[in-house]
Amino acid sequence: MASFGFLNTLFELLFKGLKPAPLDIKPYVFPPTTKQNLEYADLAVIDLSKASTPEGRKELTVQLSRAMHETGFFYVINHGYTQEQTNRIFGIANLLFDNVTEDEKKTYTGKSTAVYEGYKPKQTWQIQEGVRDQIEHYNINRKIDRRPHPEAVRPYLKEIQDFAYHNHHNVLFPVLRLLAAGLELPEDTLVKQHQWDAQSESSVRFMKYHPRTAEEEEKTKNVMLKGHTDIGSVTILWSQPIGGLQILSPDGKWRWVKHIDNALVINAGDVMDFLAGGFYPPTRHRVIQPPEDQKHLPRLGAFYFAMADDDVKLVPHEESPVLQKVGIKRLCSNDEAPTMEHWRKGRTTAYGSSLLKPGKEINVEEEQIHGVTVKHWN
């Protein structure tokens, strides 16, 4: 009887085009953390398991809302994945960069800058002084069967689909409910704008930063990715030990984000700024060369970039008692507000290719997207 059950499962997976994964994939072995004494940002640690009780949700609402309002970055622990599961996801991610030939990568390179799917090759973006980036992406829409994928990763598509689902339902949704509660809105207010089955570009991203030459580091002052804000609403980063991520603290100083084993690092993006009327501002962050004892190592990342449904008009929730009390900071008038689709296309098309102009602040460059000023920090 057990054998028939196995055959049924096998048939179901094959029918869906998602073959069962081989069991011999080697889990990714994370490099050791840096031994350097770095100045780290003081970020809140959110224990997501507390969201299972009314008392816990009340406590987390205060903690998470304050973190998103004041710094825009926080850690999440007890998110439902074990360390072993996390290691396996990183092992699958690494396949896409180390087990796919350059020719095959070209076949699966994204053809549109307005939709992030497939590979983003190295040297796509202008960084500084003629230096282009050394960052590879592989981007996968949360509905992973929307397009074909490289041969090396096909046996693991079911696991990637499960990973996307877990991020969306078991991490994003609880966070959105707590953020809505922090605005004294019905807890499903933001969830309704991020539906799993809607037209949206919420996606998994695997990313690899490759070491650069000493000359490139000197020209860019060790900046690998300029200070920026994310396009979407909430970014979920799976913490890994190679340093480089920094946050621009409220006092105007760049500080490192410390690695915590099997934790998530979560931040707000532009869309949350629109929807929350400035109460949850987008996090200003950048990536620089890793510390001295890690700079020779590639930096592998796993992310979930959440975006609102494409047809959501990015206007503030004026009905929020909190916003009525503290005031709404608008990026544009309601009449001129873009939809999620228009904002996404405008930002992704311009990123790394548009001509930036000096801003009013020191070391800040600006561009206009749908009438909204978008800043980049050098």
Short mmCIF file of C-alpha atoms in Angstrom, two decimals:
data_model
loop_
_atom_site.label_atom_id
_atom_site.label_comp_id
_atom_site.label_asym_id
_atom_site.label_seq_id
_atom_site.Cartn_x
_atom_site.Cartn_y
_atom_site.Cartn_z
CA MET A 1 0.00 0.00 0.00
CA ALA A 2 2.84 2.38 0.84
CA SER A 3 4.33 1.87 -2.61
CA PHE A 4 1.08 2.93 -4.29
CA GLY A 5 1.03 6.07 -2.13
CA PHE A 6 4.55 6.89 -3.25
CA LEU A 7 3.61 6.37 -6.91
CA ASN A 8 0.58 8.61 -6.51
CA THR A 9 2.72 11.34 -4.99
CA LEU A 10 5.31 10.96 -7.74
CA PHE A 11 2.64 11.17 -10.43
CA GLU A 12 1.09 14.25 -8.84
CA LEU A 13 4.42 16.06 -8.74
CA LEU A 14 5.31 15.11 -12.30
CA PHE A 15 1.87 16.17 -13.46
CA LYS A 16 2.47 19.59 -11.95
CA GLY A 17 5.87 19.80 -13.59
CA LEU A 18 7.57 19.82 -10.22
CA LYS A 19 9.74 16.74 -9.91
CA PRO A 20 10.57 15.46 -6.43
CA ALA A 21 13.98 16.65 -5.27
CA PRO A 22 16.88 14.20 -5.02
CA LEU A 23 18.01 13.61 -1.46
CA ASP A 24 21.73 13.92 -2.16
CA ILE A 25 22.00 17.71 -2.44
CA LYS A 26 24.64 19.00 -0.05
CA PRO A 27 23.30 21.59 2.41
CA TYR A 28 25.10 24.89 2.12
CA VAL A 29 27.87 25.30 4.68
CA PHE A 30 27.91 28.88 5.91
CA PRO A 31 31.34 30.50 6.29
CA PRO A 32 32.35 31.66 9.78
CA THR A 33 31.23 35.06 10.98
CA THR A 34 33.71 37.93 11.03
CA LYS A 35 36.06 38.32 13.97
CA GLN A 36 36.34 42.08 13.44
CA ASN A 37 34.97 44.50 15.98
CA LEU A 38 32.27 46.31 13.99
CA GLU A 39 29.73 48.93 15.00
CA TYR A 40 26.37 47.18 14.72
CA ALA A 41 22.90 48.71 14.54
CA ASP A 42 20.71 48.12 17.59
CA LEU A 43 17.73 46.29 16.09
CA ALA A 44 14.69 44.76 17.75
CA VAL A 45 14.32 40.96 17.77
CA ILE A 46 10.73 39.84 17.08
CA ASP A 47 9.76 36.36 18.28
CA LEU A 48 7.10 35.52 15.71
CA SER A 49 5.90 32.46 17.68
CA LYS A 50 4.25 34.89 20.12
CA ALA A 51 1.78 35.88 17.40
CA SER A 52 -0.17 32.68 18.11
CA THR A 53 -1.88 34.18 21.20
CA PRO A 54 -3.83 37.44 21.72
CA GLU A 55 -1.44 38.50 24.49
CA GLY A 56 1.57 37.79 22.29
CA ARG A 57 0.12 39.71 19.35
CA LYS A 58 -0.53 42.70 21.59
CA GLU A 59 3.08 42.67 22.78
CA LEU A 60 4.47 42.19 19.26
CA THR A 61 2.29 44.97 17.83
CA VAL A 62 3.93 47.53 20.09
CA GLN A 63 7.42 46.11 19.55
CA LEU A 64 7.21 45.68 15.77
CA SER A 65 5.36 48.92 15.07
CA ARG A 66 7.95 50.89 17.03
CA ALA A 67 10.83 49.14 15.23
CA MET A 68 9.36 49.81 11.80
CA HIS A 69 8.51 53.41 12.68
CA GLU A 70 11.88 54.30 14.25
CA THR A 71 14.50 52.24 12.36
CA GLY A 72 12.70 50.27 9.63
CA PHE A 73 14.78 47.15 10.29
CA PHE A 74 14.22 44.30 12.73
CA TYR A 75 15.08 40.63 13.20
CA VAL A 76 12.54 37.82 13.23
CA ILE A 77 13.18 34.53 15.04
CA ASN A 78 11.01 31.41 15.39
CA HIS A 79 9.63 31.90 11.90
CA GLY A 80 8.88 28.23 11.20
CA TYR A 81 12.00 27.05 9.34
CA THR A 82 14.67 25.00 11.05
CA GLN A 83 18.37 25.69 10.54
CA GLU A 84 18.55 22.53 8.42
CA GLN A 85 15.78 23.78 6.13
CA THR A 86 17.50 27.15 5.81
CA ASN A 87 20.82 25.50 4.93
CA ARG A 88 19.09 23.46 2.25
CA ILE A 89 17.50 26.55 0.67
CA PHE A 90 20.93 28.17 0.49
CA GLY A 91 22.28 24.97 -1.08
CA ILE A 92 19.59 25.17 -3.76
CA ALA A 93 20.33 28.88 -4.25
CA ASN A 94 24.02 28.19 -4.79
CA LEU A 95 23.23 25.67 -7.54
CA LEU A 96 21.86 28.48 -9.67
CA PHE A 97 25.22 30.23 -9.72
CA ASP A 98 27.80 27.43 -9.49
CA ASN A 99 26.06 24.60 -11.38
CA VAL A 100 24.71 26.49 -14.40
CA THR A 101 26.95 27.33 -17.36
CA GLU A 102 27.29 30.88 -18.62
CA ASP A 103 25.56 29.90 -21.87
CA GLU A 104 22.58 28.47 -20.01
CA LYS A 105 22.44 31.55 -17.78
CA LYS A 106 22.06 33.68 -20.92
CA THR A 107 19.08 31.54 -21.95
CA TYR A 108 17.37 32.31 -18.65
CA THR A 109 18.34 35.96 -18.34
CA GLY A 110 15.41 38.28 -17.74
CA LYS A 111 14.36 40.05 -20.92
CA SER A 112 12.59 42.97 -19.23
CA THR A 113 13.80 45.41 -16.61
CA ALA A 114 10.19 46.04 -15.58
CA VAL A 115 9.69 42.48 -14.31
CA TYR A 116 12.37 40.79 -12.25
CA GLU A 117 12.47 37.19 -13.42
CA GLY A 118 15.39 35.02 -14.37
CA TYR A 119 19.04 36.04 -14.14
CA LYS A 120 20.37 39.53 -13.69
CA PRO A 121 23.97 39.21 -14.91
CA LYS A 122 26.97 40.83 -13.31
CA GLN A 123 27.90 44.31 -14.58
CA THR A 124 24.32 45.34 -15.30
CA TRP A 125 24.35 48.41 -13.05
CA GLN A 126 26.58 51.45 -12.92
CA ILE A 127 27.99 51.88 -9.40
CA GLN A 128 30.62 54.67 -9.44
CA GLU A 129 33.56 55.97 -11.47
CA GLY A 130 32.85 53.63 -14.39
CA VAL A 131 32.71 50.57 -12.13
CA ARG A 132 29.80 48.22 -12.74
CA ASP A 133 28.35 45.76 -10.25
CA GLN A 134 29.60 42.21 -9.60
CA ILE A 135 26.23 40.93 -8.40
CA GLU A 136 24.28 38.00 -9.86
CA HIS A 137 20.57 37.54 -9.17
CA TYR A 138 18.16 34.78 -9.97
CA ASN A 139 14.60 36.02 -9.49
CA ILE A 140 11.58 33.73 -9.29
CA ASN A 141 7.98 34.91 -9.14
CA ARG A 142 6.13 33.37 -6.19
CA LYS A 143 4.19 31.34 -8.78
CA ILE A 144 7.32 29.56 -9.92
CA ASP A 145 5.77 27.64 -12.81
CA ARG A 146 5.12 30.90 -14.68
CA ARG A 147 8.30 30.38 -16.69
CA PRO A 148 10.95 27.64 -17.22
CA HIS A 149 14.09 27.38 -15.09
CA PRO A 150 17.67 26.07 -15.53
CA GLU A 151 18.11 22.32 -15.55
CA ALA A 152 20.17 22.16 -12.34
CA VAL A 153 17.36 23.60 -10.22
CA ARG A 154 14.37 21.85 -11.79
CA PRO A 155 14.37 18.94 -9.30
CA TYR A 156 14.02 21.48 -6.48
CA LEU A 157 11.19 23.64 -7.79
CA LYS A 158 8.68 22.18 -5.34
CA GLU A 159 10.93 23.20 -2.46
CA ILE A 160 11.34 26.72 -3.86
CA GLN A 161 7.55 26.97 -4.25
CA ASP A 162 7.14 25.89 -0.62
CA PHE A 163 9.76 28.47 0.40
CA ALA A 164 7.85 31.24 -1.39
CA TYR A 165 4.57 30.13 0.20
CA HIS A 166 6.16 30.02 3.65
CA ASN A 167 7.57 33.53 3.29
CA HIS A 168 4.26 34.91 2.07
CA HIS A 169 1.84 33.19 4.46
CA ASN A 170 3.90 32.46 7.56
CA VAL A 171 6.14 35.53 7.68
CA LEU A 172 4.73 38.34 5.52
CA PHE A 173 1.09 37.97 6.57
CA PRO A 174 1.80 37.97 10.34
CA VAL A 175 4.07 41.00 9.90
CA LEU A 176 1.42 42.85 7.85
CA ARG A 177 -1.24 42.08 10.48
CA LEU A 178 0.98 43.50 13.23
CA LEU A 179 1.80 46.59 11.16
CA ALA A 180 -1.91 47.19 10.52
CA ALA A 181 -2.63 46.78 14.23
CA GLY A 182 0.11 49.32 14.93
CA LEU A 183 -1.90 51.80 12.83
CA GLU A 184 -5.08 50.78 14.72
CA LEU A 185 -6.54 49.37 11.52
CA PRO A 186 -8.34 46.02 11.11
CA GLU A 187 -5.55 43.44 11.11
CA ASP A 188 -6.32 42.17 7.59
CA THR A 189 -6.13 45.66 6.00
CA LEU A 190 -2.65 45.24 4.52
CA VAL A 191 -3.03 41.49 3.97
CA LYS A 192 -5.91 42.21 1.58
CA GLN A 193 -3.53 44.30 -0.52
CA HIS A 194 -0.99 41.45 -0.77
CA GLN A 195 -3.06 38.47 -1.85
CA TRP A 196 -1.27 35.27 -2.87
CA ASP A 197 -3.58 34.64 -5.82
CA ALA A 198 -3.63 38.21 -7.16
CA GLN A 199 -1.53 39.58 -10.02
CA SER A 200 1.69 40.57 -8.28
CA GLU A 201 5.46 40.44 -8.64
CA SER A 202 6.21 39.29 -5.09
CA SER A 203 9.18 37.02 -5.60
CA VAL A 204 12.02 34.90 -4.28
CA ARG A 205 15.47 36.20 -5.08
CA PHE A 206 18.75 34.36 -4.79
CA MET A 207 21.74 36.66 -5.02
CA LYS A 208 25.50 36.29 -5.13
CA TYR A 209 27.98 39.11 -4.59
CA HIS A 210 31.34 38.25 -6.14
CA PRO A 211 34.62 39.74 -4.82
CA ARG A 212 35.95 42.75 -6.75
CA THR A 213 39.43 43.95 -7.61
CA ALA A 214 41.32 46.33 -5.32
CA GLU A 215 41.03 49.01 -8.02
CA GLU A 216 37.23 48.63 -8.17
CA GLU A 217 36.98 48.84 -4.40
CA GLU A 218 39.07 52.01 -4.33
CA LYS A 219 37.02 53.72 -7.05
CA THR A 220 33.72 52.91 -5.32
CA LYS A 221 35.02 53.51 -1.78
CA ASN A 222 34.10 49.87 -1.03
CA VAL A 223 30.41 50.41 -1.88
CA MET A 224 29.03 47.38 -3.74
CA LEU A 225 25.41 48.58 -3.85
CA LYS A 226 24.58 52.25 -3.22
CA GLY A 227 22.34 53.31 -0.39
CA HIS A 228 18.74 52.89 -1.49
CA THR A 229 15.23 51.99 -0.46
CA ASP A 230 13.47 48.86 -1.70
CA ILE A 231 10.74 49.07 -4.32
CA GLY A 232 8.10 46.93 -2.64
CA SER A 233 6.37 46.88 0.72
CA VAL A 234 8.31 44.41 2.90
CA THR A 235 11.66 42.71 2.26
CA ILE A 236 12.49 39.43 4.01
CA LEU A 237 16.21 38.67 4.09
CA TRP A 238 17.43 35.30 5.37
CA SER A 239 20.41 36.15 7.54
CA GLN A 240 23.81 34.83 6.46
CA PRO A 241 27.24 35.43 8.04
CA ILE A 242 29.14 37.33 5.33
CA GLY A 243 29.02 40.98 6.38
CA GLY A 244 28.29 43.90 4.08
CA LEU A 245 24.73 45.03 4.80
CA GLN A 246 24.53 48.41 6.50
CA ILE A 247 21.63 50.58 7.62
CA LEU A 248 21.60 54.37 7.72
CA SER A 249 20.67 54.99 11.35
CA PRO A 250 18.41 57.89 12.43
CA ASP A 251 21.53 59.77 13.58
CA GLY A 252 22.86 59.72 10.00
CA LYS A 253 25.56 57.10 10.59
CA TRP A 254 25.95 53.87 8.61
CA ARG A 255 26.01 50.82 10.90
CA TRP A 256 26.46 47.12 10.18
CA VAL A 257 23.63 44.61 10.43
CA LYS A 258 24.79 41.68 12.53
CA HIS A 259 24.20 38.06 11.56
CA ILE A 260 21.97 35.96 13.81
CA ASP A 261 21.81 32.23 13.06
CA ASN A 262 18.56 31.23 11.35
CA ALA A 263 17.04 34.67 11.78
CA LEU A 264 15.34 36.92 9.25
CA VAL A 265 16.13 40.58 8.69
CA ILE A 266 13.01 42.50 7.67
CA ASN A 267 12.67 46.04 6.39
CA ALA A 268 10.08 48.39 4.94
CA GLY A 269 10.13 49.52 1.32
CA ASP A 270 8.63 52.36 -0.70
CA VAL A 271 5.16 50.84 -0.84
CA MET A 272 4.85 50.74 2.94
CA ASP A 273 5.81 54.43 2.96
CA PHE A 274 2.93 55.16 0.57
CA LEU A 275 0.34 53.00 2.36
CA ALA A 276 1.27 54.03 5.90
CA GLY A 277 1.47 57.75 5.13
CA GLY A 278 5.11 57.99 6.21
CA PHE A 279 4.58 56.29 9.57
CA TYR A 280 6.59 53.26 8.40
CA PRO A 281 9.32 54.95 6.32
CA PRO A 282 11.38 52.91 3.85
CA THR A 283 14.70 51.69 5.21
CA ARG A 284 17.82 53.28 3.79
CA HIS A 285 20.42 50.58 3.41
CA ARG A 286 23.47 49.67 1.33
CA VAL A 287 25.98 46.86 0.79
CA ILE A 288 29.71 47.45 1.13
CA GLN A 289 32.75 45.22 0.85
CA PRO A 290 32.72 42.53 3.57
CA PRO A 291 35.08 42.90 6.55
CA GLU A 292 38.78 42.23 6.04
CA ASP A 293 38.59 38.56 7.08
CA GLN A 294 35.68 37.89 4.69
CA LYS A 295 36.34 40.15 1.68
CA HIS A 296 37.75 37.28 -0.40
CA LEU A 297 34.50 35.28 -0.04
CA PRO A 298 31.39 35.45 -2.24
CA ARG A 299 28.26 36.60 -0.42
CA LEU A 300 25.22 34.39 -1.04
CA GLY A 301 21.76 35.68 -0.20
CA ALA A 302 18.17 34.44 -0.10
CA PHE A 303 15.31 36.95 -0.08
CA TYR A 304 11.58 37.34 -0.42
CA PHE A 305 10.54 40.68 -1.90
CA ALA A 306 6.88 41.36 -1.17
CA MET A 307 4.95 43.75 -3.35
CA ALA A 308 1.33 44.82 -3.17
CA ASP A 309 -1.08 43.51 -5.78
CA ASP A 310 -0.43 45.20 -9.12
CA ASP A 311 -3.77 47.04 -9.14
CA VAL A 312 -3.40 48.53 -5.64
CA LYS A 313 -3.35 52.33 -5.78
CA LEU A 314 -0.59 53.52 -3.47
CA VAL A 315 -2.50 55.94 -1.27
CA PRO A 316 -2.35 56.25 2.53
CA HIS A 317 -4.85 54.55 4.82
CA GLU A 318 -6.35 57.84 5.95
CA GLU A 319 -8.84 55.96 8.13
CA SER A 320 -6.04 55.03 10.54
CA PRO A 321 -6.60 56.68 13.96
CA VAL A 322 -2.82 56.80 14.38
CA LEU A 323 -2.29 58.69 11.11
CA GLN A 324 -5.15 61.04 11.97
CA LYS A 325 -3.34 61.78 15.23
CA VAL A 326 0.26 62.18 14.01
CA GLY A 327 -0.46 63.45 10.50
CA ILE A 328 0.05 61.97 7.05
CA LYS A 329 3.28 62.51 5.12
CA ARG A 330 2.37 62.18 1.47
CA LEU A 331 4.76 61.35 -1.34
CA CYS A 332 2.21 62.73 -3.82
CA SER A 333 -1.47 63.60 -3.97
CA ASN A 334 -4.02 60.78 -4.05
CA ASP A 335 -4.97 61.75 -7.60
CA GLU A 336 -1.37 61.38 -8.80
CA ALA A 337 -0.54 58.25 -6.78
CA PRO A 338 0.71 55.36 -8.95
CA THR A 339 -0.51 51.80 -8.76
CA MET A 340 1.86 49.11 -7.56
CA GLU A 341 2.41 48.03 -11.17
CA HIS A 342 3.30 51.55 -12.34
CA TRP A 343 5.62 52.15 -9.39
CA ARG A 344 7.38 48.80 -9.87
CA LYS A 345 7.94 49.36 -13.58
CA GLY A 346 9.16 52.91 -13.05
CA ARG A 347 11.67 51.94 -10.35
CA THR A 348 12.99 48.76 -11.95
CA THR A 349 13.42 50.32 -15.39
CA ALA A 350 15.35 53.28 -13.99
CA TYR A 351 17.50 51.47 -11.42
CA GLY A 352 21.20 51.47 -12.22
CA SER A 353 20.69 53.07 -15.62
CA SER A 354 19.07 56.49 -15.18
CA LEU A 355 21.08 59.68 -14.85
CA LEU A 356 21.02 60.73 -11.20
CA LYS A 357 21.21 64.39 -10.20
CA PRO A 358 22.82 65.81 -7.04
CA GLY A 359 20.27 66.14 -4.26
CA LYS A 360 19.89 68.80 -1.60
CA GLU A 361 21.59 66.57 0.99
CA ILE A 362 25.33 65.84 1.02
CA ASN A 363 26.27 62.59 -0.80
CA VAL A 364 22.70 62.08 -1.98
CA GLU A 365 21.62 61.75 -5.61
CA GLU A 366 18.03 61.92 -6.82
CA GLU A 367 15.73 60.92 -9.65
CA GLN A 368 12.03 61.44 -10.33
CA ILE A 369 9.74 58.41 -10.67
CA HIS A 370 6.08 59.20 -11.37
CA GLY A 371 6.60 62.63 -9.84
CA VAL A 372 8.07 61.19 -6.62
CA THR A 373 11.64 61.97 -5.58
CA VAL A 374 13.70 58.81 -5.18
CA LYS A 375 17.02 59.15 -3.34
CA HIS A 376 20.27 57.23 -3.63
CA TRP A 377 22.93 57.54 -0.93
CA ASN A 378 26.62 57.47 -1.88
#
